[in-house]
Coordinates of C-alpha atoms in Angstrom, one line a residue:
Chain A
X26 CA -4.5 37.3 24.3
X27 CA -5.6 37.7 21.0
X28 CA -4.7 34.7 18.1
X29 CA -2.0 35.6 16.0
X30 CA -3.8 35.4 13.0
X31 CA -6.0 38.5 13.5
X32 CA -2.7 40.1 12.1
X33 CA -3.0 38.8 9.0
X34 CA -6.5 40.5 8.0
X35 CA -8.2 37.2 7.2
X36 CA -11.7 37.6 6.7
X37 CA -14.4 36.7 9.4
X38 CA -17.0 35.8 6.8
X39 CA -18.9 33.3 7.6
X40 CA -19.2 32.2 4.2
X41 CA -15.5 32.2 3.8
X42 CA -12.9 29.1 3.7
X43 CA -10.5 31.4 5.6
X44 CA -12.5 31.2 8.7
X45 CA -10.6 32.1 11.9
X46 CA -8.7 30.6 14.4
X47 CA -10.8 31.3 17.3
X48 CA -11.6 30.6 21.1
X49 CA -14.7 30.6 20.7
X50 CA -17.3 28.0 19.1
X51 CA -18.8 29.1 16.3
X52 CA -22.0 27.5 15.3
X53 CA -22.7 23.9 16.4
X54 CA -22.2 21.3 13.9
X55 CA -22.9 17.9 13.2
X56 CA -19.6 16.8 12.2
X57 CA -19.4 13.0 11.1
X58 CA -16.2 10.6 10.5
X59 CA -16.1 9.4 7.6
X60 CA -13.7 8.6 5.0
X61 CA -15.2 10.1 1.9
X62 CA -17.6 13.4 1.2
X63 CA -21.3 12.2 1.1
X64 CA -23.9 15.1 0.9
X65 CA -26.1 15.9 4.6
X66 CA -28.2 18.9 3.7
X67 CA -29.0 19.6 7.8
X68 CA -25.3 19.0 8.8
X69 CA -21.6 19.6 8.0
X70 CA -19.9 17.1 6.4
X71 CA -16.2 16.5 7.4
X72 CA -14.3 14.7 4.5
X73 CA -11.5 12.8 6.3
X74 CA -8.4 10.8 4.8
X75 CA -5.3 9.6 6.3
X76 CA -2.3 9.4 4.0
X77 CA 0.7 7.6 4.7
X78 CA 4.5 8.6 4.1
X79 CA 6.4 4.8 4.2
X80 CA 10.2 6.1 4.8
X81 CA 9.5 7.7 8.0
X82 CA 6.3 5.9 8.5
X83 CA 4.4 9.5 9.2
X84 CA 0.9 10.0 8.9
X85 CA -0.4 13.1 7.2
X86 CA -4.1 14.2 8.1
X87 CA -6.3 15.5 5.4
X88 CA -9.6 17.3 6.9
X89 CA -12.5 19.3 4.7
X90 CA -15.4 20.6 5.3
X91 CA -17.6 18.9 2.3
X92 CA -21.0 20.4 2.8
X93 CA -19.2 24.1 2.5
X94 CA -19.4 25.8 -0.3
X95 CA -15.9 26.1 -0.9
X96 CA -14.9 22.7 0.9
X97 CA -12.2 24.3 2.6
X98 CA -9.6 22.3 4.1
X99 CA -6.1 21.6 6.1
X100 CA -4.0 19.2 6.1
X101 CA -1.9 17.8 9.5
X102 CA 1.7 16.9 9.3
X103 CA 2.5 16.8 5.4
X104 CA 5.9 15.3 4.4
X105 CA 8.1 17.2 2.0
X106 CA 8.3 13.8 -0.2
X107 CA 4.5 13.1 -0.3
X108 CA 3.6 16.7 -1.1
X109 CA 2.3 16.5 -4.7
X110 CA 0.4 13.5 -3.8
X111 CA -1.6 15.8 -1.3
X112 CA -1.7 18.7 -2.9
X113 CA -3.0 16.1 -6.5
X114 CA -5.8 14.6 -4.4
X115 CA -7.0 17.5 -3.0
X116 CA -7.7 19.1 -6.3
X117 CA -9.0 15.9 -7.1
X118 CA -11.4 16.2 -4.4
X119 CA -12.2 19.8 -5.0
X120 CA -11.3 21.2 -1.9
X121 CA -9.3 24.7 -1.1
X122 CA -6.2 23.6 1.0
X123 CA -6.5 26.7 3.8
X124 CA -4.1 25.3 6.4
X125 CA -0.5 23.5 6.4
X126 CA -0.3 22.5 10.2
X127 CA 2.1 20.5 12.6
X128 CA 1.6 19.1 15.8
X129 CA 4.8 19.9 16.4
X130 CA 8.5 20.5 15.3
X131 CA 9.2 17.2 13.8
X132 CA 12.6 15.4 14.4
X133 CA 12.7 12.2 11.6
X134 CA 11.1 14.3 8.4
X135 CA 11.1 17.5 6.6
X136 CA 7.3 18.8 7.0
X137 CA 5.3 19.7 3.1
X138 CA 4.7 23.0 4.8
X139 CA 6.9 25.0 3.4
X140 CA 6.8 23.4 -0.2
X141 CA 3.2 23.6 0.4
X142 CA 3.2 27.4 0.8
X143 CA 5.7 27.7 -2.7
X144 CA 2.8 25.7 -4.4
X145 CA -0.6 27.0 -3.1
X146 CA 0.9 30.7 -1.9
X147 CA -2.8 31.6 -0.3
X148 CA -2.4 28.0 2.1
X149 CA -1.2 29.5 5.7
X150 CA 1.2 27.2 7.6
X151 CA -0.2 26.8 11.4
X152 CA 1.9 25.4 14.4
X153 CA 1.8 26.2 18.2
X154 CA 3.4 29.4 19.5
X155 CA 5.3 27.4 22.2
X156 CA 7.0 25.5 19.5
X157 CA 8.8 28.4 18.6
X158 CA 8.8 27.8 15.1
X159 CA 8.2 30.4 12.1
X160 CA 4.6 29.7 11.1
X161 CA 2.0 32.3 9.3
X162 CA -0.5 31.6 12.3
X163 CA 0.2 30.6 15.7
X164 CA -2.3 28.6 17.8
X165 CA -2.2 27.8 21.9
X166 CA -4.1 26.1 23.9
X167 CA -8.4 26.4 24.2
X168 CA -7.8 28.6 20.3
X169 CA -9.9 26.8 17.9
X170 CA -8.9 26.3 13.7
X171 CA -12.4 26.6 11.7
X172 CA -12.3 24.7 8.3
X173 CA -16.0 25.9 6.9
X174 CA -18.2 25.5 9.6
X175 CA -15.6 22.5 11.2
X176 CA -12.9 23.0 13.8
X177 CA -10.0 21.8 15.4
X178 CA -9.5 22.4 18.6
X179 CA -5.8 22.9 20.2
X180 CA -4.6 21.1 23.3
X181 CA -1.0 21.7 25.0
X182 CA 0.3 18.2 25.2
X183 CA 4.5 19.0 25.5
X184 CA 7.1 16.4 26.5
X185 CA 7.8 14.9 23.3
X186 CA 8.9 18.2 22.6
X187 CA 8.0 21.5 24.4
X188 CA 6.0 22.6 21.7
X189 CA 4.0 19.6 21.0
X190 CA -0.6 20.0 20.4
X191 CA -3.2 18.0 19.9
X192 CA -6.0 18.6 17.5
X193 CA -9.3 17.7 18.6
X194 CA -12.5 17.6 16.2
X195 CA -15.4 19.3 17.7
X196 CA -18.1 17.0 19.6
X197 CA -20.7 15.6 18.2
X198 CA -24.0 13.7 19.8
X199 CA -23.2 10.1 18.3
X200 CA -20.1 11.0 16.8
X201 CA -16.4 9.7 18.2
X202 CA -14.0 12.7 18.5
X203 CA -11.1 12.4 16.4
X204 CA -7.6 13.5 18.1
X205 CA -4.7 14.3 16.1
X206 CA -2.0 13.5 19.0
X207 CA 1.0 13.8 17.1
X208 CA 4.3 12.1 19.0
X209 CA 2.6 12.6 22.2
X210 CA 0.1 9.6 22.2
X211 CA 1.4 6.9 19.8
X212 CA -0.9 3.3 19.3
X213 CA 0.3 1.4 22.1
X214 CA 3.7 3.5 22.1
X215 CA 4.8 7.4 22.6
X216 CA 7.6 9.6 21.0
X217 CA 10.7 9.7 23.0
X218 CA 11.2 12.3 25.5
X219 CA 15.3 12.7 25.1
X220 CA 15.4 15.8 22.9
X221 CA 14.3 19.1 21.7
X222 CA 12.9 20.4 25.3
X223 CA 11.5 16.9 25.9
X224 CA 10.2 15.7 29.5
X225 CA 8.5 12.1 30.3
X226 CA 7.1 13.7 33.2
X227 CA 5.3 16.6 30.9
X228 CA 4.4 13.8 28.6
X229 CA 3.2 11.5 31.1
X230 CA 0.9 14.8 32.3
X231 CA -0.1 15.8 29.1
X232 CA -1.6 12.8 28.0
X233 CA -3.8 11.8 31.4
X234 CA -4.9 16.0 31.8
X235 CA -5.4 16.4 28.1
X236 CA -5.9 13.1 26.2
X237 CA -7.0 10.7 28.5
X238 CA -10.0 13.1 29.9
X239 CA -11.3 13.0 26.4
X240 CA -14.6 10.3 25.8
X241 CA -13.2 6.5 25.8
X242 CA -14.2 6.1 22.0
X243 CA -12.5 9.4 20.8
X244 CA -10.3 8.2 17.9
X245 CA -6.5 8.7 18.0
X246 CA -4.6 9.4 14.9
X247 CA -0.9 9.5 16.0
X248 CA 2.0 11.2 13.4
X249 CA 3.5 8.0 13.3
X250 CA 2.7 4.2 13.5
X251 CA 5.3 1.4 13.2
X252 CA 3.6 -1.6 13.1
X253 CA 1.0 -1.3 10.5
X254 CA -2.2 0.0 12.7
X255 CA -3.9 3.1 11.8
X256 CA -6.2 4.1 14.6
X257 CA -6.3 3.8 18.3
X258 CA -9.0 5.2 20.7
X259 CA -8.7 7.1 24.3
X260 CA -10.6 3.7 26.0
X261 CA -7.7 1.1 24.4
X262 CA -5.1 3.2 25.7
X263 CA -5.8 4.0 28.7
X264 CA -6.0 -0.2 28.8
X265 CA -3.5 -1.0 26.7
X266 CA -0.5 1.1 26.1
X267 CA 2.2 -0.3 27.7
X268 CA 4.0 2.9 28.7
X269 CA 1.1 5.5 30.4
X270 CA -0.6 2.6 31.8
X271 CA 1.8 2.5 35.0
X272 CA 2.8 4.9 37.6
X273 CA 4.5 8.0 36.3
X274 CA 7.8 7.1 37.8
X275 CA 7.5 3.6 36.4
X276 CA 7.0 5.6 32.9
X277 CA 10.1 8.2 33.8
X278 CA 12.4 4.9 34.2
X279 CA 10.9 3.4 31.1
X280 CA 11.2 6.2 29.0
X281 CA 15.2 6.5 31.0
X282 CA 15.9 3.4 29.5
X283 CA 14.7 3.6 26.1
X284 CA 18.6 3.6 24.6
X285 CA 17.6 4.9 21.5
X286 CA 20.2 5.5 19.0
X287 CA 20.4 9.6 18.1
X288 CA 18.0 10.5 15.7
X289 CA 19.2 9.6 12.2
X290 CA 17.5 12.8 10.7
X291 CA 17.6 15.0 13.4
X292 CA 19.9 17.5 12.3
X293 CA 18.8 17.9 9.1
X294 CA 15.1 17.7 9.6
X295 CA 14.7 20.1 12.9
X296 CA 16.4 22.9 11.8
X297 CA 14.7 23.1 8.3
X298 CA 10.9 22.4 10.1
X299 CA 11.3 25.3 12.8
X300 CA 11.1 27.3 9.1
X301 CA 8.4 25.6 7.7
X302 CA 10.8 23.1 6.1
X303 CA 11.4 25.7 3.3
X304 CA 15.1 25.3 4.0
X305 CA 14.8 21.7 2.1
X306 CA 13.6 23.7 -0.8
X307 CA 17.6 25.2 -0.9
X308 CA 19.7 22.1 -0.1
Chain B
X10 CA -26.2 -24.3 -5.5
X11 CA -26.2 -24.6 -1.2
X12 CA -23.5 -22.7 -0.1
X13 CA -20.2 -25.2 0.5
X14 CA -20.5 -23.9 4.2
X15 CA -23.3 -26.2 5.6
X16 CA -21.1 -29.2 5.1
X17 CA -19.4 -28.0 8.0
X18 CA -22.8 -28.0 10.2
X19 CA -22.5 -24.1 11.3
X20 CA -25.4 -23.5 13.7
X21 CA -27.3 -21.2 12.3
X22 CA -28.7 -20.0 15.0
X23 CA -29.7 -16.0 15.3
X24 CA -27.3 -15.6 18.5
X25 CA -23.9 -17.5 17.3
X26 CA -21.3 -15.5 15.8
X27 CA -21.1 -18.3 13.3
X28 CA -23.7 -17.2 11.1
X29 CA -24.3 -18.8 7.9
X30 CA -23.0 -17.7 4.3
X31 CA -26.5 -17.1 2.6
X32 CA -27.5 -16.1 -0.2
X33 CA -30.6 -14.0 1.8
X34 CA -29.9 -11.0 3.8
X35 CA -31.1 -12.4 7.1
X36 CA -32.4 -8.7 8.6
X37 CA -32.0 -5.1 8.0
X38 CA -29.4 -3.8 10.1
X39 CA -28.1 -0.3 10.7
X40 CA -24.1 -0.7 9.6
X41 CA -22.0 2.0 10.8
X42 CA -18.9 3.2 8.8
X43 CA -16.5 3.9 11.5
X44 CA -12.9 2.8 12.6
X45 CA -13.7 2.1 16.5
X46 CA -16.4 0.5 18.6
X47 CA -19.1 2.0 20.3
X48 CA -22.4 0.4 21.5
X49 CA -25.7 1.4 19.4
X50 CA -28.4 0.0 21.3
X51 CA -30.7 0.2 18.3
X52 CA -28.7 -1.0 15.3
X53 CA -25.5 -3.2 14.6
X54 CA -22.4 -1.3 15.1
X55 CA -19.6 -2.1 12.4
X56 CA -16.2 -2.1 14.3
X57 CA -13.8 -1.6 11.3
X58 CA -10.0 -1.2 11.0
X59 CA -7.6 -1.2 8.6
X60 CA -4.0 -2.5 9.5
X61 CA -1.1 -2.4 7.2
X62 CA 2.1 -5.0 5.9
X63 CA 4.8 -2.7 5.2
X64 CA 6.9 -5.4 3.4
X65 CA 4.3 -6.2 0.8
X66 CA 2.6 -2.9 1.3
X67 CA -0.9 -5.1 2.3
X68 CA -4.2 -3.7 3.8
X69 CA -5.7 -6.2 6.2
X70 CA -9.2 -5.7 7.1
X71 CA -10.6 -5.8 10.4
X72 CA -14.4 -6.2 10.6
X73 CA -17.1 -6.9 13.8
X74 CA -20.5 -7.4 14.9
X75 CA -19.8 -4.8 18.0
X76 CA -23.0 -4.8 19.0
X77 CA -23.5 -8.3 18.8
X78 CA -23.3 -10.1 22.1
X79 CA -20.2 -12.4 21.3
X80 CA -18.4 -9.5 18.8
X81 CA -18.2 -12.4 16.1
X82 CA -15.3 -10.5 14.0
X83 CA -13.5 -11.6 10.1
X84 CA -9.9 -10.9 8.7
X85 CA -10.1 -10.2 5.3
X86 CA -6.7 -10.6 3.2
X87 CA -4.3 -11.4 6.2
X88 CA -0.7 -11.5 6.0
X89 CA 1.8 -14.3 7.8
X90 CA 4.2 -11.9 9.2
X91 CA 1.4 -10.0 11.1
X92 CA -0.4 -12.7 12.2
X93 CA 0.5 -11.9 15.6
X94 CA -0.4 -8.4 15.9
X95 CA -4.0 -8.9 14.3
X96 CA -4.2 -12.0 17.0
X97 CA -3.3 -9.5 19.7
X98 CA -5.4 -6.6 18.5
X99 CA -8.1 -8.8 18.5
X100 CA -8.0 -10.1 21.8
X101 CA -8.0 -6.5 23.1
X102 CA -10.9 -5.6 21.5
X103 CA -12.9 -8.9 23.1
X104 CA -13.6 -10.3 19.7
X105 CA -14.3 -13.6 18.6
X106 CA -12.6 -14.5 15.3
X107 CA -14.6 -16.4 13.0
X108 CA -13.3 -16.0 9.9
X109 CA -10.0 -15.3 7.6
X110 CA -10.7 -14.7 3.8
X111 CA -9.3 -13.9 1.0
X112 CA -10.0 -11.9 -2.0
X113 CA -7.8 -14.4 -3.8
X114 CA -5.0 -16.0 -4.0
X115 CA -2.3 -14.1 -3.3
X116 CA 1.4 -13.9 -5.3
X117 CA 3.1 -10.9 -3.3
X118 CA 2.8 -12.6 0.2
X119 CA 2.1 -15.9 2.0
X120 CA -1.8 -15.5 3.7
X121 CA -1.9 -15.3 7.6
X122 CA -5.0 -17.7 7.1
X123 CA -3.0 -20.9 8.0
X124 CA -1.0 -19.6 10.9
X125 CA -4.5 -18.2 12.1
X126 CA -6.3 -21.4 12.2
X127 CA -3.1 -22.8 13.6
X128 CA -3.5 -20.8 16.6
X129 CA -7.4 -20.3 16.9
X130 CA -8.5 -23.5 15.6
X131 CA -12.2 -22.3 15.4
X132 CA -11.1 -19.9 12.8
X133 CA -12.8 -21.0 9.7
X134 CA -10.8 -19.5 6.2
X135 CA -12.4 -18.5 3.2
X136 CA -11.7 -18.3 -0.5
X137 CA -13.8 -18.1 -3.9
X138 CA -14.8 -21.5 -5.3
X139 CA -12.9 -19.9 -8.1
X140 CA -9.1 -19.6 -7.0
X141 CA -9.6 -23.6 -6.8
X142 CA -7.6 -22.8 -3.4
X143 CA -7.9 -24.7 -0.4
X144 CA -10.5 -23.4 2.2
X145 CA -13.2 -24.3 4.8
X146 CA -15.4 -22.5 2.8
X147 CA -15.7 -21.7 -0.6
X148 CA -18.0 -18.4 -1.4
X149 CA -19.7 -18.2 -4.8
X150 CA -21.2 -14.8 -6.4
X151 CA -24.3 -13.4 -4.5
X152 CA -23.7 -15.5 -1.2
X153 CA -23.5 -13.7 2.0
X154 CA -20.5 -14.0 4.9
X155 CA -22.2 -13.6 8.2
X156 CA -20.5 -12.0 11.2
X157 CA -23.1 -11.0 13.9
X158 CA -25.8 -9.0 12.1
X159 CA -23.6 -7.5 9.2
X160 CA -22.5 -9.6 6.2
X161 CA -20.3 -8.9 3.2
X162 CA -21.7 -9.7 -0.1
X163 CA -19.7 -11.4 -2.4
X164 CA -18.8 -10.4 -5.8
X165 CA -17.0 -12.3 -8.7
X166 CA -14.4 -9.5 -10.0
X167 CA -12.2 -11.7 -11.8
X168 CA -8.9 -10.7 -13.8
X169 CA -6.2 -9.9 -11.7
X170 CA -7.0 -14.0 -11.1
X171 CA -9.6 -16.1 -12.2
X172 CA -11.1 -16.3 -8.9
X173 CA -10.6 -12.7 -7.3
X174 CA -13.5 -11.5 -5.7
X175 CA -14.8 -8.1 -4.2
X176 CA -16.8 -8.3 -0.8
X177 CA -19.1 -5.3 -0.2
X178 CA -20.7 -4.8 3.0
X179 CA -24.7 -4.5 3.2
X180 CA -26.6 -1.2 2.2
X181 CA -27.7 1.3 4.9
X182 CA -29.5 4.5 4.3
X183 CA -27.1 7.2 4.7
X184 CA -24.0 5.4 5.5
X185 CA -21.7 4.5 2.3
X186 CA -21.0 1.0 1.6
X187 CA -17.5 -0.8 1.9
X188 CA -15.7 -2.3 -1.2
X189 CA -12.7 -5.0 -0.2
X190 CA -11.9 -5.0 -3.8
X191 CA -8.5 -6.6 -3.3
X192 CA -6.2 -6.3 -6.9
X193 CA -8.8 -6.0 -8.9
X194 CA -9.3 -1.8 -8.3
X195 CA -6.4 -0.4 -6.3
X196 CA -7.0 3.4 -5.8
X197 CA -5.8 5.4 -9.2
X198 CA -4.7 1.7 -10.4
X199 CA -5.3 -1.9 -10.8
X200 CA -3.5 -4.9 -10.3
X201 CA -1.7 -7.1 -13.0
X202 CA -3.2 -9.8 -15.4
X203 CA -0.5 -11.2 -16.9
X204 CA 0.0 -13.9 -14.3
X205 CA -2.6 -16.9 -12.7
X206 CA -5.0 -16.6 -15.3
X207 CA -5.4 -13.0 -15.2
X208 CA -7.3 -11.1 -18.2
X209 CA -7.0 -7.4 -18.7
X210 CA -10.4 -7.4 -20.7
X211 CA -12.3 -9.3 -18.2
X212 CA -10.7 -7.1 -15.1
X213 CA -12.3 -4.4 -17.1
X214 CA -15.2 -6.2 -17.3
X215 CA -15.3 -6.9 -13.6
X216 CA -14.4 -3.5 -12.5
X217 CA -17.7 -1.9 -15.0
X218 CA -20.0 -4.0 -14.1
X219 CA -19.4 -5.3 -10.3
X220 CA -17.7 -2.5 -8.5
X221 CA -18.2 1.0 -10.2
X222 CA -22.0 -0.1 -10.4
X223 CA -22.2 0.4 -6.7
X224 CA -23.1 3.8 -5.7
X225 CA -20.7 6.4 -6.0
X226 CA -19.7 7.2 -2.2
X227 CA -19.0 3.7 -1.6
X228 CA -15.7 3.4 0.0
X229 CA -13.1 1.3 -1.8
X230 CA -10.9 -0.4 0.7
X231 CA -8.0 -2.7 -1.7
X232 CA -5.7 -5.1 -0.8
X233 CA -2.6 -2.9 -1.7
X234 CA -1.5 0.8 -1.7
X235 CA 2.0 1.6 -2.5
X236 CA 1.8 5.8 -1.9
X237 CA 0.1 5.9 0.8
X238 CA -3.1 6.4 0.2
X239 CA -6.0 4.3 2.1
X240 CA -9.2 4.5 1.2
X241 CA -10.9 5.8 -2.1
X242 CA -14.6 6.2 -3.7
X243 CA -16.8 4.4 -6.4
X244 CA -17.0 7.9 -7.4
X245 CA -13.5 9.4 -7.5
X246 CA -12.1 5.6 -9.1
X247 CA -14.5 6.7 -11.8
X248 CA -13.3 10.0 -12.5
X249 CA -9.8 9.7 -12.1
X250 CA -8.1 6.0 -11.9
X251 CA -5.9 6.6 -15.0
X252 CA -6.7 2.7 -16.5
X253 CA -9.9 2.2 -15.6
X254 CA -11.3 5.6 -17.2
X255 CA -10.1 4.4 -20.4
X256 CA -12.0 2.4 -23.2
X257 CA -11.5 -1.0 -22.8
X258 CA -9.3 -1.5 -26.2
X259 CA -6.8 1.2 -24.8
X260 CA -6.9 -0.1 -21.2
X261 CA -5.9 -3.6 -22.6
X262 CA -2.9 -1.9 -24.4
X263 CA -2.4 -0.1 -21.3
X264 CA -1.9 -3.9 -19.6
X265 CA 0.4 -5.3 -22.3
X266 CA 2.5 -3.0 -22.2
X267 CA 3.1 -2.5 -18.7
X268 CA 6.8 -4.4 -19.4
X269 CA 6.5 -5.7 -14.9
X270 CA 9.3 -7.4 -13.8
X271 CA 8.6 -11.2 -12.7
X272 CA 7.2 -11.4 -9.4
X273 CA 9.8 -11.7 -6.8
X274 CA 7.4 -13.5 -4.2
X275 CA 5.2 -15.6 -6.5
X276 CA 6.8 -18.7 -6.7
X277 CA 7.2 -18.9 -2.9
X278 CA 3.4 -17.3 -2.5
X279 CA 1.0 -18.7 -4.8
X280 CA 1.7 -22.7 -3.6
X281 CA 1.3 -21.9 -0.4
X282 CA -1.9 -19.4 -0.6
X283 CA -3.0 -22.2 -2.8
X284 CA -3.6 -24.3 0.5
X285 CA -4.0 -21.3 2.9
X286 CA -0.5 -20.4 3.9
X287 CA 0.5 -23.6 5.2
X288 CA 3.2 -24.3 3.8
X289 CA 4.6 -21.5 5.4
X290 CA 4.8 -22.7 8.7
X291 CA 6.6 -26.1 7.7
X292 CA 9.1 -24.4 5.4

């Protein structure tokens, strides 16, 4: 099946920031991760931040391609509240915002995406087709999103909800990949599995078929952390998360007996993100 | 001057993870900017991370020889209430803690130094000769913090406090250096001078000629961010931190004028930094 976003006509320029949303690899890249653009003349240069919104504790993903001409870039999981910050440092920085994306229909926040879009009209919001979310551009599993000459690309890993991805950097000799796991993987955690078309046994699969089969030093940015840390790898997981280190029916009885208490913003925050969040725009 | 260290009789041997504070790079190394371990068989590998205090919106820095037989590793600007999870995350990694530092002494929370040393007693803390803190080790402009291979310079950037100072991690081709710049730069911001002997003309000073004096893509890590941002650049400080780009006359208007409430922690924070936090574990 072909991507959804051939509909929308973008260009397939090479030199373009709107490159597509493919499943196949481009060009190979030398992609390093870094935390500020520095200049490689052979190589692309992914500029990389990590923002943090402190009410929900979310993390929001800021990606670029440096050593394009047009330093295009996306940004994972924006927050409605911490929108103007982005959309402020990425003019700061220079770079043309392409992609709004979620890993998922969030549950605790109201995604940027749809404020985003009312900003920077040209920015295309991206979330998996399984979701079954409104988005401009719908990915599924094995499609790649190109930023320049970067990519992400998109994993299935439901059971947080049925709609949850991944997003995987491209791999690089010497390089760790980066995995943006969303709800699915947390540091030393995972999201909870009691709502919107969630499964422990799905997440329990989806993170040993799709996460854990990744290189041990593959660096995980989760949506979320609670507890202060900012970055995990596949190798200290796989050792030291206290929930997908046991047997999966130990996990299904642990994530049984979570007793959460219901989702404080739920009901306000789900139905506004399968639209993009543009219904918190209105409210 | 000989560094205050060698009172304490650190071997100084190549292979200990208690290498000396010096003031002469010891050997070149290879320092890698990058938020997990992974082995470099030809160079020292920097493993780095940057954990977060919610409460008092504090960056605590991680930072380790990986490559180093014995992982020697160093806490810079720990907090008391997430003593604990540094503690833990350390032990998971297989590092050897060796030291706890600050940048200064603190007003906004008690230091984790003390409770460290409590609970790893080799733990050796660190402060500028300057704060006229309480320390095993007092660090003077120009000396050099051992861990492993890697070192962080020290830097007298004075003004937030009399004796704040900025460590900077060693120069290596192609990789950008690290700033811990604690209060004295904080990304688009600065910290107040109106309290322990601050100065808004001589954090100016500080900030001109110690910190944006480094090259551009260096990456400034401070000791606070309070939207979420966390990391910036030399570069982007320079263009865009709204107090620092000004002339000094208006940036010490700026400072005056800045009508701050009273700090809410300081009178419970700065005694007890004063002498590492130790007072908080008898009160």
């Amino acid at each position: 099946m072909l991507p959804k976003m051939l509909r929308f006509h973008f260009t397939t320029l090479k030199a373009s920031p709107f490159l597509p949303i493919s499943k196949a690899i481009r060009y190979p890249t030398r992609l390093r991760s870094q935390m500020a653009s520095f200049s490689s003349s052979s190589s692309s240069t992914l500029l990389f931040r990590q923002l943090f919104e402190k009410e929900s504790s979310t993390y929001t993903y800021l990606l670029a391609d440096a050593s394009h001409p047009q330093k295009p870039a996306l940004l994972i999981d924006p927050v409605d509240r911490t929108v103007d910050r982005d959309l402020s440092l990425i003019e700061q920085l220079g770079l043309k915002l392409v992609y709004a994306m979620n890993t998922h229909v969030h549950a605790d926040h109201v995604t940027g995406t749809g404020l985003i879009k009312s900003k920077v009209p040209d920015v295309k919001s991206v979330i998996s087709k399984a979701s079954g979310a409104t988005a401009d551009l719908y990915v599924e599993p094995g499609d790649k999103v190109y930023f320049g000459n970067l990519f992400l690309e998109i994993r299935a890993t439901p059971g947080h909800t049925k709609g949850c991805v991944t997003y995987v950097t491209g791999d690089t000799p010497g390089q760790p990949r980066m995995a943006f796991t969303g709800d699915t993987l947390l540091i030393r955690g995972c999201g909870r599995t009691d709502f919107q078309g969630g499964s422990s046994e799905q997440l329990y699969e989806s993170v040993h078929s799709q996460i854990f089969t990744l290189p041990k030093n593959t660096l995980i940015f989760p949506a979320h952390d609670y507890k202060g840390f900012t970055v995990s790898t596949v190798g200290e997981e796989m050792q030291y998360n206290p929930r997908l280190t046991k047997d999966v029916e130990t996990f299904k009885n642990i994530m049984a007996n979570l007793n959460l208490s219901y989702p404080k913003m739920i009901d306000v925050a789900v139905p506004a993100n399968m639209v993009c969040g543009i219904q918190s725009k209105t409210s």
